[in-house]
GROMACS .gro file of C-alpha atoms in nm:
model
  333
    1MET     CA    1   1.168   1.077   0.034
    2ASP     CA    2   1.143   0.760  -0.159
    3PHE     CA    3   0.864   0.701  -0.443
    4GLY     CA    4   0.671   0.407  -0.539
    5LEU     CA    5   0.437   0.365  -0.803
    6VAL     CA    6   0.128   0.147  -0.739
    7LEU     CA    7  -0.088  -0.019  -1.025
    8GLN     CA    8  -0.372  -0.262  -1.034
    9THR     CA    9  -0.217  -0.622  -1.248
   10ASP     CA   10  -0.518  -0.542  -1.508
   11PRO     CA   11  -0.416  -0.745  -1.854
   12PRO     CA   12  -0.215  -0.709  -2.037
   13ALA     CA   13   0.059  -0.736  -1.837
   14SER     CA   14   0.303  -0.580  -2.052
   15ASP     CA   15   0.134  -0.227  -1.993
   16VAL     CA   16   0.232  -0.307  -1.615
   17VAL     CA   17   0.559  -0.369  -1.670
   18ASP     CA   18   0.585  -0.051  -1.894
   19LEU     CA   19   0.481   0.173  -1.680
   20MET     CA   20   0.708   0.032  -1.392
   21ARG     CA   21   0.993   0.059  -1.643
   22ARG     CA   22   0.899   0.423  -1.736
   23ALA     CA   23   0.823   0.513  -1.344
   24GLU     CA   24   1.221   0.402  -1.265
   25ARG     CA   25   1.308   0.615  -1.559
   26ASN     CA   26   1.190   0.881  -1.374
   27GLY     CA   27   1.344   0.858  -1.034
   28PHE     CA   28   1.067   0.608  -0.864
   29ARG     CA   29   1.242   0.343  -0.647
   30TYR     CA   30   0.951   0.111  -0.562
   31GLY     CA   31   0.691  -0.065  -0.776
   32TRP     CA   32   0.375  -0.176  -0.623
   33THR     CA   33   0.069  -0.356  -0.734
   34PHE     CA   34  -0.269  -0.500  -0.572
   35ASP     CA   35  -0.292  -0.803  -0.504
   36SER     CA   36  -0.643  -0.979  -0.542
   37ALA     CA   37  -0.661  -1.256  -0.726
   38VAL     CA   38  -0.999  -1.303  -0.856
   39LEU     CA   39  -1.008  -0.912  -0.942
   40TRP     CA   40  -0.655  -0.886  -1.142
   41GLN     CA   41  -0.405  -1.064  -1.244
   42GLU     CA   42  -0.158  -1.283  -1.033
   43PRO     CA   43   0.104  -0.958  -0.944
   44PHE     CA   44   0.410  -1.247  -0.855
   45VAL     CA   45   0.422  -1.347  -1.222
   46ILE     CA   46   0.432  -0.986  -1.297
   47TYR     CA   47   0.689  -0.899  -1.082
   48SER     CA   48   0.940  -1.113  -1.242
   49ARG     CA   49   0.904  -0.957  -1.555
   50ILE     CA   50   0.909  -0.598  -1.398
   51LEU     CA   51   1.259  -0.710  -1.200
   52GLU     CA   52   1.414  -0.860  -1.564
   53HIS     CA   53   1.348  -0.544  -1.741
   54THR     CA   54   1.444  -0.294  -1.486
   55GLU     CA   55   1.775  -0.238  -1.287
   56ARG     CA   56   1.752  -0.104  -0.959
   57LEU     CA   57   1.326  -0.114  -0.902
   58ILE     CA   58   1.199  -0.282  -0.547
   59VAL     CA   59   0.852  -0.468  -0.622
   60GLY     CA   60   0.601  -0.545  -0.390
   61PRO     CA   61   0.248  -0.637  -0.328
   62MET     CA   62   0.024  -0.342  -0.126
   63VAL     CA   63  -0.089  -0.540  -0.017
   64THR     CA   64  -0.094  -0.943   0.012
   65ASN     CA   65  -0.250  -1.070   0.315
   66PRO     CA   66  -0.212  -1.412   0.539
   67GLY     CA   67  -0.501  -1.629   0.426
   68THR     CA   68  -0.512  -1.620   0.021
   69ARG     CA   69  -0.168  -1.828  -0.016
   70THR     CA   70   0.032  -2.070   0.271
   71TRP     CA   71   0.322  -1.856   0.453
   72GLU     CA   72   0.534  -2.078   0.278
   73VAL     CA   73   0.418  -2.051  -0.062
   74THR     CA   74   0.429  -1.646  -0.015
   75ALA     CA   75   0.766  -1.670   0.138
   76SER     CA   76   0.915  -1.915  -0.114
   77THR     CA   77   0.787  -1.657  -0.376
   78PHE     CA   78   0.948  -1.365  -0.180
   79ALA     CA   79   1.293  -1.597  -0.185
   80THR     CA   80   1.292  -1.698  -0.545
   81LEU     CA   81   1.251  -1.369  -0.678
   82ASN     CA   82   1.555  -1.255  -0.414
   83ASP     CA   83   1.733  -1.477  -0.567
   84MET     CA   84   1.679  -1.439  -0.932
   85TYR     CA   85   1.720  -1.058  -0.882
   86GLY     CA   86   1.900  -0.971  -0.560
   87ASN     CA   87   1.688  -0.908  -0.264
   88ARG     CA   88   1.470  -0.631  -0.441
   89THR     CA   89   1.132  -0.730  -0.285
   90VAL     CA   90   0.941  -0.599  -0.026
   91CYS     CA   91   0.627  -0.784   0.121
   92GLY     CA   92   0.334  -0.547   0.193
   93ILE     CA   93   0.086  -0.703   0.391
   94GLY     CA   94  -0.256  -0.695   0.597
   95ARG     CA   95  -0.545  -0.856   0.711
   96GLY     CA   96  -0.724  -0.888   0.354
   97ASP     CA   97  -0.950  -0.659   0.206
   98SER     CA   98  -1.045  -0.739  -0.163
   99ALA     CA   99  -0.904  -1.055  -0.161
  100MET     CA  100  -1.047  -1.191   0.118
  101ARG     CA  101  -1.428  -1.081   0.085
  102VAL     CA  102  -1.403  -1.132  -0.307
  103ALA     CA  103  -1.361  -1.502  -0.243
  104GLY     CA  104  -1.630  -1.498   0.048
  105ARG     CA  105  -1.393  -1.487   0.316
  106ARG     CA  106  -1.328  -1.297   0.614
  107PRO     CA  107  -1.036  -1.094   0.666
  108ASN     CA  108  -0.782  -1.242   0.883
  109THR     CA  109  -0.731  -1.157   1.241
  110LEU     CA  110  -0.451  -0.919   1.405
  111ALA     CA  111  -0.352  -1.213   1.600
  112ARG     CA  112  -0.287  -1.424   1.265
  113LEU     CA  113  -0.138  -1.160   1.062
  114GLY     CA  114   0.121  -1.094   1.329
  115GLU     CA  115   0.205  -1.459   1.321
  116ALA     CA  116   0.240  -1.471   0.935
  117ILE     CA  117   0.468  -1.142   0.956
  118ASP     CA  118   0.723  -1.316   1.178
  119ALA     CA  119   0.696  -1.673   0.971
  120ILE     CA  120   0.690  -1.535   0.601
  121ARG     CA  121   1.021  -1.277   0.701
  122ASP     CA  122   1.164  -1.553   0.849
  123LEU     CA  123   1.162  -1.850   0.579
  124ALA     CA  124   1.226  -1.562   0.300
  125GLU     CA  125   1.549  -1.476   0.518
  126GLY     CA  126   1.655  -1.881   0.510
  127ARG     CA  127   1.545  -1.897   0.904
  128GLU     CA  128   1.319  -2.175   1.083
  129ALA     CA  129   0.985  -2.054   1.143
  130GLU     CA  130   0.675  -2.218   1.280
  131VAL     CA  131   0.363  -2.236   1.034
  132ASP     CA  132   0.034  -2.426   1.143
  133GLY     CA  133   0.205  -2.589   1.433
  134GLY     CA  134   0.502  -2.694   1.271
  135ARG     CA  135   0.822  -2.586   1.210
  136MET     CA  136   1.007  -2.552   0.851
  137ARG     CA  137   1.303  -2.428   0.665
  138LEU     CA  138   1.355  -2.334   0.322
  139PRO     CA  139   1.712  -2.481   0.309
  140TRP     CA  140   1.832  -2.347  -0.047
  141VAL     CA  141   1.767  -1.961   0.075
  142LYS     CA  142   2.131  -1.829   0.078
  143ASP     CA  143   2.165  -1.430   0.211
  144GLY     CA  144   1.788  -1.364   0.148
  145ARG     CA  145   1.622  -1.014   0.292
  146LEU     CA  146   1.279  -0.961   0.288
  147PRO     CA  147   1.114  -0.642   0.495
  148VAL     CA  148   0.786  -0.698   0.576
  149TRP     CA  149   0.573  -0.331   0.596
  150MET     CA  150   0.228  -0.356   0.725
  151ALA     CA  151  -0.084  -0.171   0.645
  152ALA     CA  152  -0.289  -0.029   0.933
  153TYR     CA  153  -0.523   0.226   1.038
  154GLY     CA  154  -0.705   0.126   1.382
  155PRO     CA  155  -0.517   0.182   1.701
  156LYS     CA  156  -0.459  -0.243   1.772
  157ALA     CA  157  -0.312  -0.257   1.408
  158LEU     CA  158  -0.091   0.020   1.417
  159ALA     CA  159   0.051  -0.100   1.762
  160LEU     CA  160   0.079  -0.440   1.581
  161ALA     CA  161   0.302  -0.261   1.299
  162GLY     CA  162   0.489  -0.122   1.565
  163ARG     CA  163   0.561  -0.435   1.753
  164LYS     CA  164   0.635  -0.623   1.448
  165ALA     CA  165   0.676  -0.453   1.071
  166ASP     CA  166   0.987  -0.293   0.958
  167GLY     CA  167   0.766  -0.070   0.723
  168PHE     CA  168   0.408   0.103   0.773
  169ILE     CA  169   0.181   0.161   0.526
  170LEU     CA  170  -0.100   0.408   0.520
  171GLN     CA  171  -0.321   0.454   0.248
  172LEU     CA  172  -0.451   0.778   0.289
  173ALA     CA  173  -0.230   1.129   0.260
  174ASP     CA  174  -0.387   1.338   0.525
  175PRO     CA  175  -0.119   1.569   0.749
  176PHE     CA  176  -0.344   1.510   1.115
  177LEU     CA  177  -0.402   1.144   1.065
  178THR     CA  178  -0.031   1.078   0.948
  179GLU     CA  179   0.104   1.231   1.247
  180TRP     CA  180  -0.201   1.092   1.494
  181MET     CA  181  -0.110   0.723   1.263
  182VAL     CA  182   0.266   0.746   1.284
  183HIS     CA  183   0.285   0.854   1.623
  184ALA     CA  184   0.120   0.578   1.756
  185VAL     CA  185   0.299   0.323   1.529
  186ARG     CA  186   0.660   0.472   1.660
  187ALA     CA  187   0.489   0.465   2.032
  188ALA     CA  188   0.427   0.094   2.018
  189ALA     CA  189   0.755   0.046   1.852
  190ALA     CA  190   0.934   0.202   2.134
  191ASP     CA  191   0.701  -0.010   2.384
  192ALA     CA  192   0.829  -0.328   2.251
  193GLY     CA  193   1.201  -0.204   2.290
  194ARG     CA  194   1.238  -0.119   1.903
  195ASP     CA  195   1.413   0.168   1.751
  196PRO     CA  196   1.088   0.357   1.683
  197ASP     CA  197   1.316   0.537   1.378
  198ALA     CA  198   1.422   0.203   1.236
  199ILE     CA  199   1.025   0.169   1.088
  200THR     CA  200   1.003   0.315   0.753
  201VAL     CA  201   0.657   0.532   0.723
  202CYS     CA  202   0.474   0.487   0.336
  203VAL     CA  203   0.192   0.701   0.293
  204ALA     CA  204   0.021   0.591  -0.052
  205ALA     CA  205  -0.236   0.792  -0.195
  206PRO     CA  206  -0.367   0.870  -0.520
  207ALA     CA  207  -0.169   1.168  -0.703
  208TYR     CA  208  -0.338   1.355  -1.030
  209ILE     CA  209  -0.146   1.680  -1.161
  210GLY     CA  210  -0.376   1.939  -1.297
  211ASP     CA  211  -0.555   2.286  -1.270
  212ASP     CA  212  -0.873   2.148  -1.304
  213LEU     CA  213  -0.946   2.005  -0.969
  214ALA     CA  214  -1.333   1.905  -1.044
  215TYR     CA  215  -1.213   1.691  -1.285
  216ALA     CA  216  -0.897   1.568  -1.067
  217ARG     CA  217  -1.160   1.470  -0.811
  218GLU     CA  218  -1.363   1.279  -0.998
  219GLN     CA  219  -1.079   1.100  -1.136
  220CYS     CA  220  -0.980   1.013  -0.766
  221ARG     CA  221  -1.281   0.992  -0.578
  222TRP     CA  222  -1.295   0.620  -0.548
  223PHE     CA  223  -0.998   0.602  -0.328
  224GLY     CA  224  -1.241   0.741  -0.062
  225GLY     CA  225  -1.467   0.423  -0.104
  226MET     CA  226  -1.146   0.221  -0.086
  227VAL     CA  227  -1.066   0.386   0.225
  228GLY     CA  228  -1.414   0.399   0.366
  229ASN     CA  229  -1.429  -0.014   0.373
  230HIS     CA  230  -1.133  -0.025   0.640
  231VAL     CA  231  -1.279   0.283   0.838
  232ALA     CA  232  -1.637   0.104   0.832
  233ASP     CA  233  -1.465  -0.206   1.020
  234LEU     CA  234  -1.293   0.004   1.230
  235VAL     CA  235  -1.656   0.183   1.353
  236SER     CA  236  -1.818  -0.165   1.393
  237ARG     CA  237  -1.532  -0.273   1.630
  238TYR     CA  238  -1.464   0.064   1.809
  239GLY     CA  239  -1.791   0.243   1.755
  240GLU     CA  240  -1.837   0.596   1.589
  241HIS     CA  241  -1.734   0.820   1.868
  242SER     CA  242  -1.555   0.618   2.108
  243GLY     CA  243  -1.259   0.862   2.139
  244ALA     CA  244  -0.981   0.547   1.978
  245ILE     CA  245  -1.022   0.689   1.606
  246PRO     CA  246  -1.032   1.015   1.500
  247GLU     CA  247  -1.349   1.185   1.392
  248SER     CA  248  -1.217   1.322   1.105
  249LEU     CA  249  -1.142   0.946   0.993
  250THR     CA  250  -1.486   0.779   1.072
  251ALA     CA  251  -1.728   1.079   0.976
  252TYR     CA  252  -1.746   1.090   0.617
  253ILE     CA  253  -1.880   0.727   0.600
  254ALA     CA  254  -2.186   0.823   0.762
  255GLN     CA  255  -2.419   0.818   0.387
  256ARG     CA  256  -2.175   0.490   0.299
  257GLN     CA  257  -2.437   0.238   0.175
  258GLY     CA  258  -2.235  -0.085   0.065
  259TYR     CA  259  -1.958  -0.137  -0.137
  260ASP     CA  260  -1.923  -0.369  -0.484
  261TYR     CA  261  -1.569  -0.470  -0.573
  262SER     CA  262  -1.635  -0.499  -0.893
  263HIS     CA  263  -1.552  -0.128  -0.903
  264HIS     CA  264  -1.295  -0.171  -0.653
  265GLY     CA  265  -0.987   0.109  -0.732
  266ARG     CA  266  -1.195   0.243  -1.028
  267THR     CA  267  -1.223   0.566  -1.128
  268GLY     CA  268  -1.631   0.630  -1.190
  269ASN     CA  269  -1.677   0.375  -0.904
  270PRO     CA  270  -2.067   0.431  -0.810
  271ASP     CA  271  -2.047   0.336  -0.488
  272THR     CA  272  -1.813   0.607  -0.396
  273ALA     CA  273  -2.089   0.887  -0.415
  274PHE     CA  274  -2.096   0.916  -0.079
  275VAL     CA  275  -1.740   1.073  -0.038
  276PRO     CA  276  -1.709   1.429  -0.027
  277ASP     CA  277  -1.511   1.662  -0.217
  278ASP     CA  278  -1.288   1.768   0.075
  279ILE     CA  279  -1.187   1.383   0.181
  280VAL     CA  280  -1.057   1.351  -0.175
  281ASP     CA  281  -0.851   1.667  -0.083
  282ARG     CA  282  -0.738   1.557   0.199
  283PHE     CA  283  -0.663   1.196   0.142
  284CYS     CA  284  -0.513   1.251  -0.202
  285LEU     CA  285  -0.272   1.489  -0.402
  286LEU     CA  286  -0.417   1.723  -0.680
  287GLY     CA  287  -0.352   2.031  -0.827
  288PRO     CA  288  -0.036   2.166  -1.010
  289ALA     CA  289   0.259   2.004  -0.927
  290GLU     CA  290   0.328   2.275  -0.622
  291ALA     CA  291   0.031   2.169  -0.476
  292HIS     CA  292   0.168   1.805  -0.472
  293VAL     CA  293   0.531   1.937  -0.373
  294GLU     CA  294   0.400   2.134  -0.061
  295LYS     CA  295   0.181   1.856   0.102
  296LEU     CA  296   0.498   1.568   0.031
  297ARG     CA  297   0.709   1.846   0.197
  298THR     CA  298   0.470   1.846   0.537
  299LEU     CA  299   0.447   1.447   0.498
  300ARG     CA  300   0.786   1.410   0.498
  301GLY     CA  301   0.794   1.679   0.824
  302LEU     CA  302   0.609   1.433   0.983
  303GLY     CA  303   0.826   1.108   0.917
  304VAL     CA  304   0.723   0.998   0.601
  305ASP     CA  305   0.995   0.791   0.422
  306GLN     CA  306   0.805   0.689   0.111
  307PHE     CA  307   0.501   0.854  -0.095
  308ALA     CA  308   0.360   0.577  -0.327
  309VAL     CA  309   0.134   0.685  -0.574
  310TYR     CA  310  -0.195   0.554  -0.696
  311ALA     CA  311  -0.226   0.562  -1.066
  312MET     CA  312  -0.533   0.452  -1.130
  313HIS     CA  313  -0.659   0.700  -1.330
  314ASP     CA  314  -0.661   0.857  -1.666
  315ALA     CA  315  -0.341   1.016  -1.645
  316LYS     CA  316  -0.058   0.732  -1.549
  317GLU     CA  317   0.198   0.826  -1.800
  318ARG     CA  318   0.136   1.199  -1.737
  319THR     CA  319   0.171   1.162  -1.359
  320ILE     CA  320   0.484   0.965  -1.365
  321ASP     CA  321   0.653   1.182  -1.613
  322ALA     CA  322   0.561   1.519  -1.397
  323TYR     CA  323   0.665   1.350  -1.109
  324GLY     CA  324   0.979   1.246  -1.245
  325SER     CA  325   1.044   1.601  -1.387
  326GLU     CA  326   0.872   1.819  -1.134
  327VAL     CA  327   0.793   1.646  -0.809
  328ILE     CA  328   1.072   1.421  -0.712
  329PRO     CA  329   1.331   1.675  -0.798
  330ALA     CA  330   1.189   1.948  -0.597
  331LEU     CA  331   1.197   1.724  -0.283
  332ASN     CA  332   1.510   1.508  -0.332
  333GLY     CA  333   1.712   1.777  -0.536
   0.00000   0.00000   0.00000
């Protein structure tokens, strides 16, 4: 199983770089960041420093979207980093939540997202692509490679990931929901004539190691609120009891009142009081290292290839080090 570290690009950027270097030393293979240009610093600038100061780490956004940058700019940025540092990037992409809404725009449609996945990958790998009705190519790209991994929750998005994406990003670590969603992605891939086992599955969630579960829950409760934004979209689209989405995903947002993105992904987010303890326990990895190992073995058995640690809490360094000394060796030793 691969491991990734997910950070927000809060200033100073040097702290982000240092944490990614620490992650690589501890056996992490991927370094991810949020991508919301209003809320945090520009990640692609920081990726250049991360790549310069690491040897093997693969970097990318979790996740970018087709709306905040034109597709040729996104592709060219990835291709430039790959040319400089040797194909060490991955493009995580979705419809756009915080990046779009904070800027007063609606998230992108799935149709536009599907077109962007093809165009960004083709351009970054040196092929011609269609962008806004015109054909173009980046003539300087040589031997470029850009895997595109799509974040998804709902049935139509999961089907799109199966048809188009090289990888599937699931931002929660509940085994029941993981099994349901991985099956949906792989079934869509098979229906499209693709090899379903060729799609990389990445589960991303907060991880907090320690014996004080009550404290760990408060450090990670924000995550239930973040996921709740996407769940609220699904409920508005499909209905709460449509059968299209498991009730184990939708029921907990009944008391959700709204969401202020100025607290997005932050410990102590006041808009996440509605998130019950059992959701935090299901969606996150909490407790002593042995509990993390046990849950990760379950997820690996469900087809998960990578676990990406959201480290938005007060124990970033301790979590990275504990994973390096206790969790990663237990999974890969």
